[in-house]
mmCIF file of C-alpha atoms in Angstrom:
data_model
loop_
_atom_site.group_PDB
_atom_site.id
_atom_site.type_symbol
_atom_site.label_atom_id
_atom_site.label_comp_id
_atom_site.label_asym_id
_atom_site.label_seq_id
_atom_site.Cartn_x
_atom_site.Cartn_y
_atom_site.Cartn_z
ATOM 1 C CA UNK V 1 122.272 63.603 91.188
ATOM 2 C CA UNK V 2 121.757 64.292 87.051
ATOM 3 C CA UNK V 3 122.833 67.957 85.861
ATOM 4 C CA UNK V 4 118.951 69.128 85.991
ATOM 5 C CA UNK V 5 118.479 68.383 89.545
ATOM 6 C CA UNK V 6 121.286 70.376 90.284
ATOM 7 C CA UNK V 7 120.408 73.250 88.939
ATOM 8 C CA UNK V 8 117.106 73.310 90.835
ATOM 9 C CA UNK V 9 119.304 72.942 94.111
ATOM 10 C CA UNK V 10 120.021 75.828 96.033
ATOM 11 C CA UNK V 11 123.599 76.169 98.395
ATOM 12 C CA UNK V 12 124.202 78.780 101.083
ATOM 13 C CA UNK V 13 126.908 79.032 103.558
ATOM 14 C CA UNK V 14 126.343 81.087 106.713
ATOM 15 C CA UNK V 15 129.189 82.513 108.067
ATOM 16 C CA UNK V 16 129.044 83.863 111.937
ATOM 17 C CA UNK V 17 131.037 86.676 111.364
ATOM 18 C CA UNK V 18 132.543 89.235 108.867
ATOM 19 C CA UNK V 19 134.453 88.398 105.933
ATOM 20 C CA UNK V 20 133.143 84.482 105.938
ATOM 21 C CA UNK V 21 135.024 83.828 109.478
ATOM 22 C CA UNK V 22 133.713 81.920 112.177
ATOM 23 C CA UNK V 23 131.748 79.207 112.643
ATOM 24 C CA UNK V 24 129.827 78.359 109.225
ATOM 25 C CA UNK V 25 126.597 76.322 108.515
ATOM 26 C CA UNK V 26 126.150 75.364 104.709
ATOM 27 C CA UNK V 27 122.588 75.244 103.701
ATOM 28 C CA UNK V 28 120.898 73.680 100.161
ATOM 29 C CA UNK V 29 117.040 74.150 101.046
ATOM 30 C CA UNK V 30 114.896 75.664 103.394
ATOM 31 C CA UNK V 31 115.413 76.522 106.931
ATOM 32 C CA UNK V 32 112.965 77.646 109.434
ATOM 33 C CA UNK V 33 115.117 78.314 112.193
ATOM 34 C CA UNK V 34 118.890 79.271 112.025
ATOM 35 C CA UNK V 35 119.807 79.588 115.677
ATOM 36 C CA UNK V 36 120.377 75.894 116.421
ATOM 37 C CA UNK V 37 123.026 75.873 113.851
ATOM 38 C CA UNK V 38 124.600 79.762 114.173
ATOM 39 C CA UNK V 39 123.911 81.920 117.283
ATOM 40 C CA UNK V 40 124.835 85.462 114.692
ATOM 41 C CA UNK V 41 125.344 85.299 111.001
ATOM 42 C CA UNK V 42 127.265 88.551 109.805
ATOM 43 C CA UNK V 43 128.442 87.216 106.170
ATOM 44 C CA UNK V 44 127.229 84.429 103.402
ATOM 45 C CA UNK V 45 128.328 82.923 99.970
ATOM 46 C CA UNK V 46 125.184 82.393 97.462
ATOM 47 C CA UNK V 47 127.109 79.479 95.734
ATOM 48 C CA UNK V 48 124.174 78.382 93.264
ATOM 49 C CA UNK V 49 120.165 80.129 93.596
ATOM 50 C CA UNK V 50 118.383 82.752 95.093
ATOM 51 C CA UNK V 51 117.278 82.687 98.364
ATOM 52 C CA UNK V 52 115.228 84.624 100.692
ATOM 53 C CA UNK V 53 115.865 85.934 104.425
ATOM 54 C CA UNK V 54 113.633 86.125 106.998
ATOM 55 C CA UNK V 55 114.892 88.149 110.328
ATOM 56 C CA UNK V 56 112.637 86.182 112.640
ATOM 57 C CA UNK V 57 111.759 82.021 112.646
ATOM 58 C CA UNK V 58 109.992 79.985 110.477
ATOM 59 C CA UNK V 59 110.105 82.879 107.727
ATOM 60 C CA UNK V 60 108.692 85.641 109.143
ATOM 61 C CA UNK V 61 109.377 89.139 109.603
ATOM 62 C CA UNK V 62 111.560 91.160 107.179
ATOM 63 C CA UNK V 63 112.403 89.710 103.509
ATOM 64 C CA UNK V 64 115.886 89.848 101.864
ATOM 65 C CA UNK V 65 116.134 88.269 98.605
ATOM 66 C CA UNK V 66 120.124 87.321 97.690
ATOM 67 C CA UNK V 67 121.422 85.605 94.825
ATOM 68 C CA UNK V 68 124.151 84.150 93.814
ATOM 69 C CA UNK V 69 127.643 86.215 95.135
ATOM 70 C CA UNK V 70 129.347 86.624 97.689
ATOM 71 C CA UNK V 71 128.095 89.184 101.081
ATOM 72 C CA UNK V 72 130.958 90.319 103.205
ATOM 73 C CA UNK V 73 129.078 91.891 105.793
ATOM 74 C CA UNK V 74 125.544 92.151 104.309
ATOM 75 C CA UNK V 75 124.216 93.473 107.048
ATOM 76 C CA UNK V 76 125.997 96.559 106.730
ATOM 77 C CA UNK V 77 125.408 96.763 103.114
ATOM 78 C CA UNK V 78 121.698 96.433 102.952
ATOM 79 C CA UNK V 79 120.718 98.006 106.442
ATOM 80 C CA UNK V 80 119.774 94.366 107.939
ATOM 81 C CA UNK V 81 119.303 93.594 111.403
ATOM 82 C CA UNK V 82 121.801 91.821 113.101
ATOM 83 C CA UNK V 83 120.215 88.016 112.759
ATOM 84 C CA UNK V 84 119.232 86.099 109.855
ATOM 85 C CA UNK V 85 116.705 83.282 111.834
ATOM 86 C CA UNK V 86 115.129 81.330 108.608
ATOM 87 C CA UNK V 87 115.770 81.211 104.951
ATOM 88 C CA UNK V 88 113.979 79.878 101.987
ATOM 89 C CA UNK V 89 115.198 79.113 98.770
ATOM 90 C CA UNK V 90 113.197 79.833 95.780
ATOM 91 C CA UNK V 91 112.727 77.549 93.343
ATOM 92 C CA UNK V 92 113.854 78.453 89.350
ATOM 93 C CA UNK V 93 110.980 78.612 87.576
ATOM 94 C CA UNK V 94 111.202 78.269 83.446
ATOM 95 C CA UNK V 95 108.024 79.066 81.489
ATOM 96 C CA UNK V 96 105.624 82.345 81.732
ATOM 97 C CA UNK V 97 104.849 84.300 84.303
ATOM 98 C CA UNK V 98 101.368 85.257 85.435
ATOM 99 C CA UNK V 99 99.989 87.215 88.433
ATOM 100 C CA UNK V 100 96.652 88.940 89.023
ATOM 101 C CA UNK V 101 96.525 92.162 90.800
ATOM 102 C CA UNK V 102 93.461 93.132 92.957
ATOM 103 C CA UNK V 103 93.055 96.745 94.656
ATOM 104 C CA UNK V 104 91.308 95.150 98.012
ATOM 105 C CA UNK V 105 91.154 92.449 100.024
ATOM 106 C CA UNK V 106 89.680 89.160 99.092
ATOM 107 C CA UNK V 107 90.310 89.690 95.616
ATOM 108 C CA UNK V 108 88.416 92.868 95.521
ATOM 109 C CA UNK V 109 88.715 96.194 93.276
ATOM 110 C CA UNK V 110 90.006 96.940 90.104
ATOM 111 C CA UNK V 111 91.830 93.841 88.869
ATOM 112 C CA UNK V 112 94.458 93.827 86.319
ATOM 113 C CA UNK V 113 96.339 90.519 85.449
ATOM 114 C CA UNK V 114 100.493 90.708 84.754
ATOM 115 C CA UNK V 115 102.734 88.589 82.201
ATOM 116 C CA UNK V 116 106.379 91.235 83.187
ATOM 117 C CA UNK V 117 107.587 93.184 85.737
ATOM 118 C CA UNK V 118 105.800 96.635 86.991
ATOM 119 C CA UNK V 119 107.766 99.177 88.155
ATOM 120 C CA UNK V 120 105.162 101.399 89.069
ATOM 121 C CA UNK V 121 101.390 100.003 89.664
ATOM 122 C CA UNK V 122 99.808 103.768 90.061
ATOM 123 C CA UNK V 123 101.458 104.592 86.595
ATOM 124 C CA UNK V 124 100.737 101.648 84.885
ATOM 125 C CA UNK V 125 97.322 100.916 86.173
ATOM 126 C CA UNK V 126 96.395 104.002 88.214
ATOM 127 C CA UNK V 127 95.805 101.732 90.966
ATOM 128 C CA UNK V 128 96.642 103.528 93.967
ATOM 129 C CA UNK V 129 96.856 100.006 96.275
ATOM 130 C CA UNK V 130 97.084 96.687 95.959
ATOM 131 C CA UNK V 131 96.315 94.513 98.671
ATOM 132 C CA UNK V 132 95.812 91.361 97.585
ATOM 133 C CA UNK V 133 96.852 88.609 94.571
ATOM 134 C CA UNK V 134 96.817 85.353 92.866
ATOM 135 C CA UNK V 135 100.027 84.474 91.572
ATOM 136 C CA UNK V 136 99.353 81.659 88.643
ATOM 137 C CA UNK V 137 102.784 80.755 87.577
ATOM 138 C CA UNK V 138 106.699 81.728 88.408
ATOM 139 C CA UNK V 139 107.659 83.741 91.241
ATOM 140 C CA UNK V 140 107.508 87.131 92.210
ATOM 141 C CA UNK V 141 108.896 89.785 94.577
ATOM 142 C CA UNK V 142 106.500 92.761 95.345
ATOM 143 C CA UNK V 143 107.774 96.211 96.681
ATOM 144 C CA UNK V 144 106.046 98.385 98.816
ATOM 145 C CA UNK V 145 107.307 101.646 96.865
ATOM 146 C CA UNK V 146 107.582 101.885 92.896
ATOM 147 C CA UNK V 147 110.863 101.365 91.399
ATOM 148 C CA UNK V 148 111.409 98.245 93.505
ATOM 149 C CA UNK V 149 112.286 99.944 96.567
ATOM 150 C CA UNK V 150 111.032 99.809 100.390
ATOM 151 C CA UNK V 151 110.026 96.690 102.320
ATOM 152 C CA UNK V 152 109.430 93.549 99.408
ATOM 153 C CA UNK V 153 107.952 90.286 100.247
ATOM 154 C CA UNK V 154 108.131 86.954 98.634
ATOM 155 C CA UNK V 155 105.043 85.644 96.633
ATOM 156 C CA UNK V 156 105.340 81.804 95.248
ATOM 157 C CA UNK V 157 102.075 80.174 93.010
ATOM 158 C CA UNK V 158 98.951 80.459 95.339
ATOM 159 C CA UNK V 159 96.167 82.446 96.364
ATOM 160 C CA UNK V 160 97.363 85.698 98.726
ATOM 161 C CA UNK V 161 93.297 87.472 99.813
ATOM 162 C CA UNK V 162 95.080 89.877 102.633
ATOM 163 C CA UNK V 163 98.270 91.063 102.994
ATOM 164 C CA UNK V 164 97.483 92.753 106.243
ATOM 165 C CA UNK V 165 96.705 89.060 107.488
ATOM 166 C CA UNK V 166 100.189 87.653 106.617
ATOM 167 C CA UNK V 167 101.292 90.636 108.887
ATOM 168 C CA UNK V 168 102.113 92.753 106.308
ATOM 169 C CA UNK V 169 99.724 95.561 108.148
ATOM 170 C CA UNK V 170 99.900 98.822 106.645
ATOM 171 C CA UNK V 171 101.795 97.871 103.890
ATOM 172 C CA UNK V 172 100.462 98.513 100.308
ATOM 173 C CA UNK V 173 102.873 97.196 97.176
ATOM 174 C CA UNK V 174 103.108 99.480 94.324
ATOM 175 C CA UNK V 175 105.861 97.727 92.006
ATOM 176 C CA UNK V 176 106.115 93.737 91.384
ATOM 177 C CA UNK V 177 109.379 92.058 89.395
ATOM 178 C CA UNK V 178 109.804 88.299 88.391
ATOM 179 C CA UNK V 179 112.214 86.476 89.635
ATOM 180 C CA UNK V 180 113.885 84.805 86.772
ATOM 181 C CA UNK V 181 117.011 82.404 86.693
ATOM 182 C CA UNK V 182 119.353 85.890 86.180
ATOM 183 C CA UNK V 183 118.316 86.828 89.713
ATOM 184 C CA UNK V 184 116.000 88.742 88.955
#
């Protein structure tokens, strides 16, 4: 494989328990569904990209973006549940970034395109919800609280008209960052 297309590839290793013991499954793409290689994964190495966890199958259910290091017992340390079921790696993007904002479903409301992260959506735009999006180019990972905190989900290029229909019910996002080949 040349230089480039390794750094587009992703690697992961699994480890069943603590401290990178026990069994171990080492992963360099996407996985929909964990258990039929590890029954509990407690710890991981991020050897080369980001990646993002999914707490139920076929990535669903909470998000946990990791990058490259090394997570002990990362369960512990970021208040996960005790199973990792899927994983996703996301893909380094080079070029701009561009995302539109809308306040409503189906691309409704006040509408307010983005080239750089937003730490605060009701500050910046005094839009007090955002609930759906079109992300144009890179990758993105959208908060539910300003400051990049709370509950975040994964958004790659595409069109996103209801967040409550991707079962994100409830859930408003009030801060957006890029995900850039730093890790952030």
């Amino acid at each position: 494989m040349s230089n480039s297309g390794m750094n587009m590839r992703g690697k992961i290793i699994f480890y069943e328990d603590r401290n990178f013991q026990g069994r171990s499954y080492e992963c360099m793409g996407d996985c929909h569904d964990m258990s039929s290689y590890l029954s509990r994964c407690h710890s991981c190495r991020v050897e080369s990209g980001c990646f993002m966890f999914y707490d139920q199958p076929n990535y669903m259910g909470n998000q946990y973006f990791m990058r490259r290091g090394e997570y002990s017992d990362y369960m512990s340390m970021m208040g996960m549940r005790d199973c990792i079921r899927s994983c996703r790696m996301i893909p380094m993007h080079r070029g701009q970034f561009r995302m539109r904002i809308y306040e409503k479903e189906n691309f409704g409301g006040q509408m307010h395109e983005m080239m750089d992260d937003c730490d605060n959506v009701m500050d910046r735009y005094r839009m007090s919800n955002c609930m759906s999006c079109h992300v144009m180019d890179g990758h993105w990972l959208m908060y539910e609280q300003a400051q990049f905190r709370g509950r975040m989900m994964y958004m790659r290029p595409g069109e996103y008209k209801s967040f409550r229909e991707m079962g994100m019910s409830g859930t408003r996002f009030m801060s957006m960052r890029r995900i850039m080949d730093s890790g952030y």
